[in-house]
């Protein structure tokens, strides 16, 4: 396709490849006259601007020359790397002269544009070529067999390649070899070509077919093969291009007979050795493959002959041709559309007539109707065979899982005379691994989880710790897996019970020496002083006055002793008075201990004393408040402390078992961007999760957005290293976060699990869209990421008995549990009958089909794919029932108690699971009824309620199931707590004004029980009834805040009016506005009751 | 970092029997389980490469010239593959009931031979940094932008205006020859946008933009090769760049902590001498 044209009768030279933009230099052609018979000459430079669709070329500069030219070339000599217009224009003149011009000076309009000039040659200089290896070397040819080699750095004295060939003849062509820098070829119209070796300074071979008809008009070396060259003949009797190989120089290797008349010029593409241009007296410009002879392209030309043809070095698709009709045309061999081009011309035509009303008629010209061409689309087709420069020979693309697909096309070395055999081409898939250490550590972590070797793992981490802080973190984590965790925590904080005990014993021994001997008589004072008054009060049984008197006299010990005798109430009042008066340094601590107000310590202690505060909490705090207190301390450290204390907050969160806060705090403290620092975090989180699970008291609060985010980051990282299985194991399972859902899907499929055959329709967690026809816009607009509906594709179908989720939404997922289609639906309320154990894959259509499709989107209801095979014992699995060192084998259908699902986090959560929560406070007396572990389908186990420590019990039964943290008292620690006299609790009656709550709730449960039919519901209600005891206990202790009490009364009122949905709303409000630790023991149960009541319509 | 080759584990094998003509593109699907190749023999082939296998799933014929590129649709649209060829056709192939068939064909695509666009790459649909700044659950801002690289040595950034028109937003100038490929790095939630470009001039540049307006791009030279660089490809996590050069070499580059780009591996394959029985997990020491 023609791109540009210039009306000049001229020789042409493209700017060197380095140059950008592209320039075309033209020099007035010698021995040709145009219609004006003008003899003036000029050297012009045009810019090739392909973004301008017009046919015009922008003229940059014109230099009026005294010479006309036979040959013009543009060498890159001394071009700077920036590609500024430079190099040297080398012109062959009519009278044996060679002139060097500075193109940059021509463009700037400088008058002194000639660098040098030499007229050593005889006759017109028709042949010029620049050595591509040494661009300062230029070869020239003229009459009388003259060949000179010019050094542009020393232009005055040319060299010769050897002795002149005889007989003397014109040199019409000259060309440097493209592979070997000291080889030069020349040719003459007589048909002979000579190859020179400049090192030997002599001709090494002469090439001729002895036909005497080869009148050489063109000579070109093969761009790639050093020994091959082509010769073109302008003789009409032999209008051929001969391909020669100097290794077989007796006859041409191939003869291209594509022209009907003599060939005037040829040009071999440097960018693709299969493209040879030739133009001839048949007015054709052909592009042929000289290696096969095939014509690949015929340029649409006029009837005029072209006498010069040049490839553009920079844009290999562009060529220029100079024709005898006085025109230089620039073509592209890649074809294209000419529509825009013609329109441009029309516009230009119109505008040249001026403002569309050239004749002043007052009427603008009507728009010109261009006659339609016969071809429907004026598209010029490109070259038959794609040129090499658009054939990508090599490529590498990453794909999911760190795989790299690479291909590289092996270049076959062309063999002379032999057809090229297609080489087998290879496509490779490689695994790219860049994080060896991460993979190694991840593997260790997984092994620790699988083997349950947590203590050993933590110990190794302690040993390997680089910093003190790292060491304490791992020490704290390790304690979670050991007996007496609270005690060990205390030791880590520097408080050793045994040490204190030893000191105490010493003191007691000393004290005992001062004890008065028993049986000694004593005086009762009856004097009028304070002693006497106290005596009176005591003798009359007036403890209160006696205590007052003692206090007044500052006899604190006496006052307290008397107050104890005077009863609880008096003691309490006396304590208060004592604390009001006392000024000792440790008063506040004592106050807090006696009043059991640990919150006071945690909230008010100097943060420097965080260790002491934590120690106090570890020693005294009740299980249901323990975790919250640790949290509180951690939060204070994090928000108020300096950077050192901020990191210590992590220890508090470990004690609290609060994974989410640990993640947040850790992320803040560390540079979390590198893979290994993420690994650091994940190790801790996974171990802490395991600890929380081991104590059977997973706090639902610990699962949150941040942790999920980190885990999915980690999974992404593992996936990128090709560890798909590991990535799946670490990916949070039960979440509706779209990115996690998508990653899971991607991992599953990458693992090759899901797609079992080509018959399957695609099932993805993405909204499906039909590919719209012909409207690209809307399609792209719809290509949004899937939102919430995506979760419907992940019903929780369980296969392996050890598979579980870790989210707060569905904290358990053991085989006896029904498949929950999604956390937000309520299907869980209709679970299968007890004892139903799902083995393997349940048809998931049921779950999926029940879900509504959101309107306005194309959803294809597709069955979710089966839960993929995954490594068992993933990090988020519950402790396996058959392998914990502390546990004995459980019956197959045993379901361990499940942690409380936080109502704050998930007010609409599946309440059926709440029934499985364990009771909260530790029974303080060993006779207290032990909360019955929930036994799924557990009829055989019903009734097994045994006191603590009963021999023969499975250990996990004997362990109280406590809400709270890993450090919360269990086992030995319970004993420790019991031994404290301050923990003695007597059951008080429920205050009269709150009795209504108990009666209302119990009445409601009874009503539900009588109308409920299925055993599972009944069992839930039974459970609920028991668990509401925690509420009643709190009512007795009057520890609930007024807002909660008010809310409960409101719920009771709504129960009385049977408006259960209103009750649920109030419930949600309470939960969302109250302290988690205050309500978690009973609010979820209450919700279950309300939900059931609503459902049963009692 | 180790010596060359250490980071590569040869997974699959070659399939020389199946691709006898030069390949021009090879792309895995979204999951990395299927490989589409296209070659100069006008064919598009799909292989199932799960678990190190290489089962020819489909040999798609319909192009009348060498096939340059293949591209998988996101699976949300189904199993769909697009291919483009020297014949100016773009063909959309779709798998229905286990059979791949041509569903759409766009003919008469103008060649860009004169203006010379060599590559385009979509920007991530999510505004840089929006994953971090926005509270979760909120829909992130989507943008439509792409980069093009062409024969004018420039990388151009295009953005869709509100009226649906595409507007050239930016010109990035550093290459001294044709830009052969551009690759917009996948978004990993960071506020920085990154583009890799490679050129006929042998240079590979990494362009980064930190400002919110998206208009200040600064280039960093990754390396100057001795040959044309044809192709650049980001890893999914956007931290490794695979660079394919005219010397048939593929190199992997990673940004070091101090911001320098370091070559971490040579993937010097495709010399035809690699055994076709490379087994999974085996180190490729070639």
CSV table of C-alpha atoms in Angstrom, one decimal, chain B residues 25-251:
chain,number,residue,atom,x,y,z
B,25,UNK,CA,2.2,-18.0,21.7
B,26,UNK,CA,1.5,-20.4,24.6
B,27,UNK,CA,-0.9,-19.5,27.3
B,28,UNK,CA,-2.2,-21.4,30.3
B,29,UNK,CA,-5.8,-20.9,31.4
B,30,UNK,CA,-6.8,-19.2,34.6
B,31,UNK,CA,-6.2,-22.3,36.6
B,32,UNK,CA,-3.0,-23.4,35.0
B,33,UNK,CA,-4.5,-26.7,33.9
B,34,UNK,CA,-4.9,-26.2,30.2
B,35,UNK,CA,-2.4,-24.9,27.7
B,36,UNK,CA,-3.3,-23.2,24.5
B,37,UNK,CA,-0.7,-22.9,21.8
B,38,UNK,CA,-0.8,-21.3,18.4
B,39,UNK,CA,1.6,-21.6,15.6
B,40,UNK,CA,2.6,-20.7,12.1
B,41,UNK,CA,0.8,-23.8,10.7
B,42,UNK,CA,-2.5,-22.0,11.3
B,43,UNK,CA,-3.4,-24.2,14.2
B,44,UNK,CA,-4.6,-23.5,17.7
B,45,UNK,CA,-4.2,-26.4,20.1
B,46,UNK,CA,-5.4,-27.0,23.5
B,47,UNK,CA,-3.7,-29.4,25.8
B,48,UNK,CA,-4.7,-30.7,29.2
B,49,UNK,CA,-1.6,-30.4,31.2
B,50,UNK,CA,-2.8,-31.4,34.6
B,51,UNK,CA,-0.5,-33.4,36.8
B,52,UNK,CA,2.3,-33.1,34.3
B,53,UNK,CA,0.4,-34.7,31.5
B,54,UNK,CA,0.0,-33.4,28.0
B,55,UNK,CA,-3.2,-34.6,26.4
B,56,UNK,CA,-4.3,-32.9,23.2
B,57,UNK,CA,-7.8,-31.8,23.8
B,58,UNK,CA,-8.5,-29.9,20.7
B,59,UNK,CA,-6.8,-28.9,17.4
B,60,UNK,CA,-8.7,-25.9,16.3
B,61,UNK,CA,-8.6,-25.0,12.6
B,62,UNK,CA,-10.1,-21.9,11.1
B,63,UNK,CA,-7.4,-19.5,10.5
B,64,UNK,CA,-5.9,-19.0,7.1
B,65,UNK,CA,-2.6,-17.7,8.3
B,66,UNK,CA,-0.1,-18.0,11.1
B,67,UNK,CA,-1.8,-17.6,14.5
B,68,UNK,CA,-0.1,-15.0,16.5
B,69,UNK,CA,-1.7,-15.0,19.9
B,70,UNK,CA,-4.2,-16.8,22.1
B,71,UNK,CA,-6.0,-15.5,25.1
B,72,UNK,CA,-8.2,-17.2,27.6
B,73,UNK,CA,-11.3,-15.6,28.8
B,74,UNK,CA,-11.9,-15.4,32.5
B,75,UNK,CA,-13.7,-18.6,33.6
B,76,UNK,CA,-16.7,-16.5,34.6
B,77,UNK,CA,-17.5,-16.4,30.9
B,78,UNK,CA,-17.1,-20.1,30.4
B,79,UNK,CA,-14.3,-22.0,28.6
B,80,UNK,CA,-13.5,-19.5,25.9
B,81,UNK,CA,-10.4,-18.8,23.9
B,82,UNK,CA,-9.6,-16.1,21.5
B,83,UNK,CA,-7.1,-16.3,18.8
B,84,UNK,CA,-5.8,-13.8,16.3
B,85,UNK,CA,-3.9,-14.4,13.1
B,86,UNK,CA,-2.1,-12.9,10.2
B,87,UNK,CA,-5.3,-13.5,8.3
B,88,UNK,CA,-6.8,-10.5,10.1
B,89,UNK,CA,-9.3,-12.7,11.8
B,90,UNK,CA,-10.1,-12.9,15.4
B,91,UNK,CA,-11.8,-16.1,16.3
B,92,UNK,CA,-13.6,-16.9,19.5
B,93,UNK,CA,-13.6,-20.6,20.4
B,94,UNK,CA,-15.8,-22.0,23.0
B,95,UNK,CA,-16.1,-25.4,24.7
B,96,UNK,CA,-19.6,-26.7,24.8
B,97,UNK,CA,-20.3,-30.1,26.1
B,98,UNK,CA,-16.7,-31.0,25.9
B,99,UNK,CA,-16.3,-29.9,22.3
B,100,UNK,CA,-14.5,-26.9,21.2
B,101,UNK,CA,-16.1,-24.9,18.4
B,102,UNK,CA,-15.8,-21.6,16.8
B,103,UNK,CA,-18.5,-19.3,18.0
B,104,UNK,CA,-17.5,-15.9,16.7
B,105,UNK,CA,-15.3,-14.7,13.9
B,106,UNK,CA,-14.2,-11.2,13.3
B,107,UNK,CA,-12.7,-10.6,9.9
B,108,UNK,CA,-11.1,-7.7,8.2
B,109,UNK,CA,-9.3,-6.4,11.1
B,110,UNK,CA,-7.1,-3.6,9.8
B,111,UNK,CA,-3.5,-4.2,9.9
B,112,UNK,CA,-1.6,-1.8,12.0
B,113,UNK,CA,1.4,-2.1,9.7
B,114,UNK,CA,1.7,1.6,9.1
B,115,UNK,CA,1.0,3.0,12.5
B,116,UNK,CA,2.5,0.0,14.1
B,117,UNK,CA,1.0,-1.0,17.4
B,118,UNK,CA,2.8,-4.1,18.5
B,119,UNK,CA,1.2,-4.9,21.9
B,120,UNK,CA,-1.5,-3.9,24.3
B,121,UNK,CA,-2.0,-4.7,27.9
B,122,UNK,CA,-5.0,-4.0,30.1
B,123,UNK,CA,-4.5,-2.2,33.4
B,124,UNK,CA,-5.8,-4.0,36.5
B,125,UNK,CA,-9.5,-3.2,36.8
B,126,UNK,CA,-9.1,-2.0,40.3
B,127,UNK,CA,-7.7,1.4,41.1
B,128,UNK,CA,-4.3,1.2,42.6
B,129,UNK,CA,-4.4,1.0,46.4
B,130,UNK,CA,-8.1,0.8,46.6
B,131,UNK,CA,-7.9,-2.6,48.1
B,132,UNK,CA,-6.0,-1.1,51.0
B,133,UNK,CA,-7.8,2.1,51.5
B,134,UNK,CA,-11.4,1.0,51.2
B,135,UNK,CA,-13.2,-0.7,53.9
B,136,UNK,CA,-13.8,-4.3,53.1
B,137,UNK,CA,-17.1,-5.1,51.4
B,138,UNK,CA,-17.2,-1.8,49.6
B,139,UNK,CA,-17.1,-2.2,45.9
B,140,UNK,CA,-13.7,-1.0,44.7
B,141,UNK,CA,-13.5,1.6,41.9
B,142,UNK,CA,-13.1,0.0,38.5
B,143,UNK,CA,-11.2,1.7,35.8
B,144,UNK,CA,-10.6,0.9,32.2
B,145,UNK,CA,-7.1,1.6,31.0
B,146,UNK,CA,-4.6,-0.1,28.8
B,147,UNK,CA,-1.1,0.4,27.6
B,148,UNK,CA,0.0,0.1,24.0
B,149,UNK,CA,3.5,-0.2,22.6
B,150,UNK,CA,4.3,0.5,19.0
B,151,UNK,CA,6.7,1.3,16.2
B,152,UNK,CA,6.9,4.9,17.3
B,153,UNK,CA,9.1,3.7,20.2
B,154,UNK,CA,6.4,4.9,22.6
B,155,UNK,CA,4.3,3.4,25.2
B,156,UNK,CA,0.9,5.0,25.2
B,157,UNK,CA,-1.6,4.8,28.0
B,158,UNK,CA,-5.2,5.0,27.1
B,159,UNK,CA,-8.2,5.6,29.3
B,160,UNK,CA,-11.9,5.3,28.7
B,161,UNK,CA,-13.6,8.6,29.2
B,162,UNK,CA,-17.1,8.9,30.7
B,163,UNK,CA,-18.6,9.2,27.2
B,164,UNK,CA,-17.0,5.9,26.3
B,165,UNK,CA,-14.3,7.3,24.1
B,166,UNK,CA,-10.8,6.1,24.5
B,167,UNK,CA,-8.4,8.9,25.1
B,168,UNK,CA,-4.6,8.8,25.0
B,169,UNK,CA,-3.6,9.8,28.5
B,170,UNK,CA,0.1,9.5,28.5
B,171,UNK,CA,3.1,8.9,26.4
B,172,UNK,CA,6.0,7.1,27.9
B,173,UNK,CA,9.3,7.7,26.1
B,174,UNK,CA,12.5,5.9,26.8
B,175,UNK,CA,12.9,3.3,24.1
B,176,UNK,CA,15.0,4.1,21.0
B,177,UNK,CA,13.3,1.5,18.8
B,178,UNK,CA,10.0,-0.4,18.4
B,179,UNK,CA,8.3,-1.3,21.6
B,180,UNK,CA,7.7,-5.0,21.2
B,181,UNK,CA,5.7,-5.7,24.3
B,182,UNK,CA,4.1,-4.0,27.2
B,183,UNK,CA,2.8,-5.8,30.3
B,184,UNK,CA,0.8,-4.1,33.0
B,185,UNK,CA,1.6,-5.8,36.3
B,186,UNK,CA,-1.3,-7.5,38.1
B,187,UNK,CA,-2.6,-5.6,41.0
B,188,UNK,CA,-1.6,-7.0,44.4
B,189,UNK,CA,-3.3,-4.2,46.2
B,190,UNK,CA,-0.4,-1.8,46.4
B,191,UNK,CA,-0.7,1.8,45.6
B,192,UNK,CA,2.0,1.6,42.9
B,193,UNK,CA,1.1,0.8,39.3
B,194,UNK,CA,3.8,-0.9,37.3
B,195,UNK,CA,4.3,-1.5,33.6
B,196,UNK,CA,7.1,-3.5,31.9
B,197,UNK,CA,8.1,-2.7,28.4
B,198,UNK,CA,10.6,-4.3,26.0
B,199,UNK,CA,11.9,-3.2,22.7
B,200,UNK,CA,13.7,-3.9,19.5
B,201,UNK,CA,16.5,-1.8,21.1
B,202,UNK,CA,17.1,-4.6,23.5
B,203,UNK,CA,16.1,-2.6,26.5
B,204,UNK,CA,13.5,-3.6,29.2
B,205,UNK,CA,12.1,-0.8,31.3
B,206,UNK,CA,10.1,-1.0,34.4
B,207,UNK,CA,7.7,2.0,34.7
B,208,UNK,CA,6.2,2.8,38.0
B,209,UNK,CA,3.6,5.4,39.0
B,210,UNK,CA,3.0,6.2,42.6
B,211,UNK,CA,0.7,9.2,42.4
B,212,UNK,CA,-3.0,9.0,42.7
B,213,UNK,CA,-3.6,10.8,39.4
B,214,UNK,CA,-1.7,8.1,37.6
B,215,UNK,CA,0.2,10.5,35.4
B,216,UNK,CA,3.7,10.5,36.7
B,217,UNK,CA,5.6,7.5,35.4
B,218,UNK,CA,9.2,7.0,35.9
B,219,UNK,CA,11.3,4.4,34.0
B,220,UNK,CA,13.9,2.2,35.4
B,221,UNK,CA,16.2,0.3,33.1
B,222,UNK,CA,16.0,-3.4,33.9
B,223,UNK,CA,18.6,-4.5,31.5
B,224,UNK,CA,20.0,-3.8,28.0
B,225,UNK,CA,20.1,-7.1,26.1
B,226,UNK,CA,22.1,-7.6,22.9
B,227,UNK,CA,19.1,-8.7,20.9
B,228,UNK,CA,15.5,-7.8,20.4
B,229,UNK,CA,13.4,-8.4,23.4
B,230,UNK,CA,10.1,-9.8,22.3
B,231,UNK,CA,8.1,-10.5,25.3
B,232,UNK,CA,7.6,-9.6,28.9
B,233,UNK,CA,5.3,-11.4,31.4
B,234,UNK,CA,4.6,-10.8,35.0
B,235,UNK,CA,4.1,-13.5,37.5
B,236,UNK,CA,0.6,-13.6,39.1
B,237,UNK,CA,2.0,-12.1,42.3
B,238,UNK,CA,3.7,-9.4,40.1
B,239,UNK,CA,7.1,-9.8,41.7
B,240,UNK,CA,8.9,-11.7,38.9
B,241,UNK,CA,9.2,-10.7,35.3
B,242,UNK,CA,10.0,-13.2,32.6
B,243,UNK,CA,11.8,-11.6,29.7
B,244,UNK,CA,12.0,-13.4,26.3
B,245,UNK,CA,14.8,-12.3,24.0
B,246,UNK,CA,15.6,-12.7,20.4
B,247,UNK,CA,18.5,-15.0,21.3
B,248,UNK,CA,15.8,-17.5,22.3
B,249,UNK,CA,16.6,-17.0,26.0
B,250,UNK,CA,14.2,-16.5,28.7
B,251,UNK,CA,15.4,-14.8,31.9
